[in-house]
XYZ file of C-alpha atoms in Angstrom:
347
model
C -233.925 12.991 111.625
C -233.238 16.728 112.668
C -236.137 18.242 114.713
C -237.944 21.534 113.201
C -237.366 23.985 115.924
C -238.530 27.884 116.447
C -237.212 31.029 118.057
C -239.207 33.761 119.689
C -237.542 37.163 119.697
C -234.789 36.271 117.187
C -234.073 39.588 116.395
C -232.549 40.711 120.096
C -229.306 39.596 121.783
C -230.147 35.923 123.346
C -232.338 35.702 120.115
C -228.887 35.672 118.044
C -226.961 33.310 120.579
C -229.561 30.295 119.843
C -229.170 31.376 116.123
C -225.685 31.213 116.196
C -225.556 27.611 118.475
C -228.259 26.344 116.146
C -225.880 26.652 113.349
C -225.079 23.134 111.960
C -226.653 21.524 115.373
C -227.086 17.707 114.771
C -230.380 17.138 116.186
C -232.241 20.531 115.684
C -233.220 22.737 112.544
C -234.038 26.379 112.706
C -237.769 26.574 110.763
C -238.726 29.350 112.217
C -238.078 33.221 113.640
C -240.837 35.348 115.446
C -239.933 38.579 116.768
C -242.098 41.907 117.448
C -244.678 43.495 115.515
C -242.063 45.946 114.276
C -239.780 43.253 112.824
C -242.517 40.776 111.643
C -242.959 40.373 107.542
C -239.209 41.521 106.894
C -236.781 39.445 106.512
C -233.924 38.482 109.428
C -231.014 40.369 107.234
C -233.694 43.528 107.259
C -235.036 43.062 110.677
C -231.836 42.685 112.573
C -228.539 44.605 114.792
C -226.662 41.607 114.414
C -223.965 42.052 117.300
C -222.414 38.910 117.635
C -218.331 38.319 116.813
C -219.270 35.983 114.290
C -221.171 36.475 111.040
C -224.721 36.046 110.856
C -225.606 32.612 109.458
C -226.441 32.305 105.472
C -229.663 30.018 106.074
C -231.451 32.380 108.418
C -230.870 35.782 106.285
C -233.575 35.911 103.936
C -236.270 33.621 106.123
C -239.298 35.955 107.046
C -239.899 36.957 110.575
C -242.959 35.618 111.689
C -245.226 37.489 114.214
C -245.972 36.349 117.450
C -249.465 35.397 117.037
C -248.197 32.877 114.121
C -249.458 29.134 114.292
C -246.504 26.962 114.246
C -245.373 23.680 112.750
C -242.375 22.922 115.180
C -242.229 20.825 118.231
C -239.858 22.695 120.061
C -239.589 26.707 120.549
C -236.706 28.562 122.203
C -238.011 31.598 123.733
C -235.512 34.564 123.726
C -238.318 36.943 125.127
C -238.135 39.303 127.466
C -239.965 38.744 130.702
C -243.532 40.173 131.284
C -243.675 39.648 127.244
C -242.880 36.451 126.997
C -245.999 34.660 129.609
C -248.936 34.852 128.076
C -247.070 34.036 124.291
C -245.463 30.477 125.907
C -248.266 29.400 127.754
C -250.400 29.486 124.408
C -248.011 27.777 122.752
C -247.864 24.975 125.379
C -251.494 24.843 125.416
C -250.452 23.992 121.481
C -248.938 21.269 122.309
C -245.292 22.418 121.621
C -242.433 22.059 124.203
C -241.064 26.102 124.687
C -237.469 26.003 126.593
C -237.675 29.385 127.968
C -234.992 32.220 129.428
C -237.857 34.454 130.666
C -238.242 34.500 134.250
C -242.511 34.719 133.940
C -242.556 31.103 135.024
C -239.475 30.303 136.762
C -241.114 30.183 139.790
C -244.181 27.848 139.344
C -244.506 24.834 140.783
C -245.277 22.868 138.428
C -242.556 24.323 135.663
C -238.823 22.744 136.074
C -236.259 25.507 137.066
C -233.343 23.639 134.974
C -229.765 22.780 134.578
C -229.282 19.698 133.564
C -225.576 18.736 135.134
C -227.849 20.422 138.620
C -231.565 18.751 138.276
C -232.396 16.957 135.431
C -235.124 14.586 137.522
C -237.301 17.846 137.451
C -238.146 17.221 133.706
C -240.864 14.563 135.943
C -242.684 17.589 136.841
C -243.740 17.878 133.214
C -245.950 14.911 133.839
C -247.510 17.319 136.714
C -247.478 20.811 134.338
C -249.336 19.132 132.017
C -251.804 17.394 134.233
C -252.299 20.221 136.338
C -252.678 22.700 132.799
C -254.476 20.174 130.356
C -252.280 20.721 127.721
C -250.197 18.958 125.531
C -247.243 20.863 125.133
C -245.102 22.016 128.113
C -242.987 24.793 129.371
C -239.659 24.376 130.645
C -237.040 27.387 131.987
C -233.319 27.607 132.453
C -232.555 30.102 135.852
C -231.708 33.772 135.938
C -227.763 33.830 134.248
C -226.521 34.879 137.585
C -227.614 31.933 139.318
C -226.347 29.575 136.222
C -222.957 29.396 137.689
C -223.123 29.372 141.530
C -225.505 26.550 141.304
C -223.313 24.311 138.903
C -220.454 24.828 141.479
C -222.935 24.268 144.465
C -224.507 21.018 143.544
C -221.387 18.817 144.080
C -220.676 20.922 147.369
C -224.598 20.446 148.675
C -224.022 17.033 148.109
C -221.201 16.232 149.571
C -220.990 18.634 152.620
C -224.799 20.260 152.536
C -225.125 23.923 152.491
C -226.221 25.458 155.321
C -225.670 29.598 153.812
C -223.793 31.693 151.780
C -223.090 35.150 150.499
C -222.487 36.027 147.132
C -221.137 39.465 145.249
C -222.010 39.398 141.401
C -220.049 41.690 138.594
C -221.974 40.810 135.956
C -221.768 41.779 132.441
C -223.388 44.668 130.293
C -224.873 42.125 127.508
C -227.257 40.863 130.586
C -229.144 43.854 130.237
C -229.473 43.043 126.270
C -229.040 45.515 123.413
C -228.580 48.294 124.242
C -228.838 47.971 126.991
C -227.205 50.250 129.725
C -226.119 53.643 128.239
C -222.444 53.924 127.960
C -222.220 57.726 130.374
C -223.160 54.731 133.317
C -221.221 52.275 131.985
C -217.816 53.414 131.452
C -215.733 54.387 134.945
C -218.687 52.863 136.798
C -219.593 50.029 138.624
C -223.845 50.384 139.198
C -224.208 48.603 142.592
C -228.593 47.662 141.521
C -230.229 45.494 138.794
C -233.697 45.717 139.129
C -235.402 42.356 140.714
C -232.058 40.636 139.975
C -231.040 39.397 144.067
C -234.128 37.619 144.990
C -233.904 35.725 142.034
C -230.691 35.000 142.523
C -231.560 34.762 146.846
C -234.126 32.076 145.843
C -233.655 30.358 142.320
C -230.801 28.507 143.586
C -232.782 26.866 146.274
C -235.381 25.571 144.154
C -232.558 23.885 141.385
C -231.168 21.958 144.561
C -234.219 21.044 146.297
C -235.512 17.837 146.007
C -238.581 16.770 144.146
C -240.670 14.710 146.278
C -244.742 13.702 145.593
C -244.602 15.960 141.697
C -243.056 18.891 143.593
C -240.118 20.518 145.020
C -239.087 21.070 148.100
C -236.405 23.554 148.023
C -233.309 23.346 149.744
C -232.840 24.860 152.956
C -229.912 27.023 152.763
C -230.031 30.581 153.291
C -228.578 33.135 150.546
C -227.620 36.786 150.787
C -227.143 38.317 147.568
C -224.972 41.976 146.048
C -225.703 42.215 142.280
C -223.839 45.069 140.220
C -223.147 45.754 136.742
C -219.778 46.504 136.148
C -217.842 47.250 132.566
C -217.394 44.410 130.833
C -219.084 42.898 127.696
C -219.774 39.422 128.476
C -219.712 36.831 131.779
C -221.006 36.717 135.296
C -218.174 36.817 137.657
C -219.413 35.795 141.352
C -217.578 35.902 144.763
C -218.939 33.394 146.669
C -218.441 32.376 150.727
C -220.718 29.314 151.866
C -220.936 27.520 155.297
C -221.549 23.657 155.235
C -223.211 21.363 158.110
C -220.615 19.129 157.891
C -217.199 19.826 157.955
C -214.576 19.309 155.996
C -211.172 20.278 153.992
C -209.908 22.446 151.594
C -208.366 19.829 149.607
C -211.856 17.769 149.820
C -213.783 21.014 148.628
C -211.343 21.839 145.679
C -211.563 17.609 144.617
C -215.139 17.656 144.951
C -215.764 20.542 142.032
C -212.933 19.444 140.163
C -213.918 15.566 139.739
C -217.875 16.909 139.513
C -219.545 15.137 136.062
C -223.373 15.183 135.886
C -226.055 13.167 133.033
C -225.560 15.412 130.387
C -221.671 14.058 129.805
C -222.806 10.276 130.766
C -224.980 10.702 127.882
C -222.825 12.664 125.455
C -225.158 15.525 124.609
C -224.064 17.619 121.787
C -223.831 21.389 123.558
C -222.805 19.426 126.917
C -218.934 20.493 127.997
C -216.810 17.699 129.014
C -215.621 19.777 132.165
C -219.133 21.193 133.858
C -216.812 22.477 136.331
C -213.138 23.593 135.788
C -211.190 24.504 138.950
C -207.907 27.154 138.536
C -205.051 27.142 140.607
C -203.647 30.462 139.951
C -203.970 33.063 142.333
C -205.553 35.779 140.065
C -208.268 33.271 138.018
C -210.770 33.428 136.382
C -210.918 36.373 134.903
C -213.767 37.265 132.593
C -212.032 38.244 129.732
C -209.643 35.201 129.712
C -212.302 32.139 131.289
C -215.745 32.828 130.065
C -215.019 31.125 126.947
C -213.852 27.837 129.138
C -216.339 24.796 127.297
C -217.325 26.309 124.574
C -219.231 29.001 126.739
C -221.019 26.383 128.840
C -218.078 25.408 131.595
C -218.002 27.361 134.778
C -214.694 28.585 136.096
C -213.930 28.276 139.813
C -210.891 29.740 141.303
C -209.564 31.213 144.293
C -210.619 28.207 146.343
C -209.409 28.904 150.289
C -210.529 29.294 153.549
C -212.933 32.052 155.048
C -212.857 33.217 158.392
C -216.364 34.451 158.302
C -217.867 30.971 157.133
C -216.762 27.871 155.761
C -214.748 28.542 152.568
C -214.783 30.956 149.650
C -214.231 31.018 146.044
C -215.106 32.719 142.145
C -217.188 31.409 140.094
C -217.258 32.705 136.474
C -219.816 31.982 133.368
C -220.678 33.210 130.012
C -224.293 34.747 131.024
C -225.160 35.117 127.410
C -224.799 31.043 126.224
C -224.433 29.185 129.602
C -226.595 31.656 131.252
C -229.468 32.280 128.550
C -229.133 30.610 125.172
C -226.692 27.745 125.583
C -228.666 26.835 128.548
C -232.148 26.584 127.079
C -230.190 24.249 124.049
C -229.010 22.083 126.653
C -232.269 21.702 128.294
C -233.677 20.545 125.073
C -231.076 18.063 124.261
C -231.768 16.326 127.453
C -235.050 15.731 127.031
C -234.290 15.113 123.331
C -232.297 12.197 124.508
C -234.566 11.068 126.915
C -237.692 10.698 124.396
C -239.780 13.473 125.430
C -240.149 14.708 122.365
């Protein structure tokens, strides 16, 4: 039996990614769309820019956008809102008793709410037990990190494990669809690389901590590592290239690093989750990859792409990372979180 699902802010560009992954899922049925006051009453054809490559799905077209006061009648919401907006809406809906996978940073860093991949963490779903303790609700809130972080933490989990990270620099170049539609005007775009996104490095500086902590007691204690983040937009349409250079406490090889991501599988391919890739991690040996053009589509969208794998003479090692920010990083993310704890009965 498919589960009745609902998505807030269908109309924008993350709202369209879970629209188009929801397409024909096995396990979850689009019964719902809520976007903005403007867009609520009219139908999705009406209502919406669709911008994605591929067409906009038949069995959403003429279904009414609901507003975002609406009562709903699904047990799990995807929440495509944008941050400062999207707080106050999730948290009633929680208090509803409905499960809300969210991309919007407004609770990201609570306590009690799991920061989550689930290749990276999936033991924080126990904090739910906590949120909803701690809350009195029903329902639950659970978020998927910043679309920056996504992909440096994926490759970093097998690494903390193995060799524990003691810091690390990272350079983003991360695409224009992360500032949504539409987003940065093209007279800063084109010829330009803009060297600030607004709030974006400490949430990439601490998010990546609290995915690799451990959770000890019904909270967690982040990991120790230090991070030192540069986060620019630069011209491309879609995926979050990082440079990253990390120092381990214990030492160790280049061949042992390069093995270490490459053999790297996590729950989510143990238990054969529909939007899970079979390669969470997929290591290049050419000289010039990944490239973002060429590698964001790696997995469906949901691999990360490591390359350029050698030694630094500053710290340890250094290497790219690449992801698609707009499914791995937003969308695809959220999906996966919610076919964990699909298949792990917390619905």
């Amino acid at each position: 039996m498919t589960i009745r699902v609902a998505v807030l802010g269908a109309t924008g560009t993350v709202g369209q990614r879970f629209i188009q992954l929801l397409e024909d899922h096995p396990w979850f049925e689009i019964a719902a769309l809520v976007g903005s006051e403007r867009s609520a009453g009219r139908t999705y054809a009406e209502a919406t820019r669709w911008v994605l490559d591929t067409p906009m799905p038949l069995a959403v077209r003429s279904m009414e956008i609901l507003p975002d006061t609406a009562d709903l009648d699904t047990p799990l919401v995807f929440s495509a809102l944008p941050s400062k907006t999207a707080g106050a809406i999730e948290q009633r809906l929680a208090r509803a008793g409905h499960i809300v996978c969210s991309n919007a940073s407004d609770h990201r860093a609570e306590p009690d709410v799991p920061l989550l991949i689930p290749e990276v963490n999936p033991e924080h779903l126990e904090l739910l037990a906590v949120q909803r303790a701690n809350r009195g609700w029903s329902g639950a809130i659970v978020t998927n990190p910043n679309c920056t972080a996504t992909g440096p933490t994926m490759a970093l989990r097998p690494l903390h494990d193995a060799f524990a990270v003691r810091k690390l620099l990272l350079v983003s170049m991360q695409a224009l669809s992360g500032a949504g539609y539409p987003g940065v005007p093209s007279y800063d775009a084109v010829d330009n690389v803009l060297p600030y996104i607004g709030n974006e490095e400490p949430k990439v500086e601490t998010e990546p901590q609290k995915m690799l902590g451990q959770l000890q007691d019904g909270q967690v204690e982040p990991a120790a590592f230090t991070i030192s983040a540069h986060c620019n937009r630069v011209p491309v349409l879609e995926g979050h290239l990082v440079c990253l250079s990390v120092a381990f406490e214990r030492p160790t090889s280049l061949d042992e690093v390069v093995t270490t991501l490459r053999n790297f599988r996590s729950l989510p391919q143990e238990l054969g989750l529909p939007s899970a890739p079979a390669e969470p991690i997929i290591v290049r040996d050419e000289p010039d990859r990944p490239q973002t053009r060429r590698d964001r589509d790696a997995g469906f969208g949901m691999s990360t792409t490591v390359g350029r794998v050698r030694p630094c003479p500053i710290l340890d090692y250094k290497f790219v990372c690449l992801s698609h920010n707009t499914i791995r990083g937003a969308a695809g993310g959220s999906l996966l979180n919610a076919e964990l704890m699909h298949a792990q009965g917390i619905f």
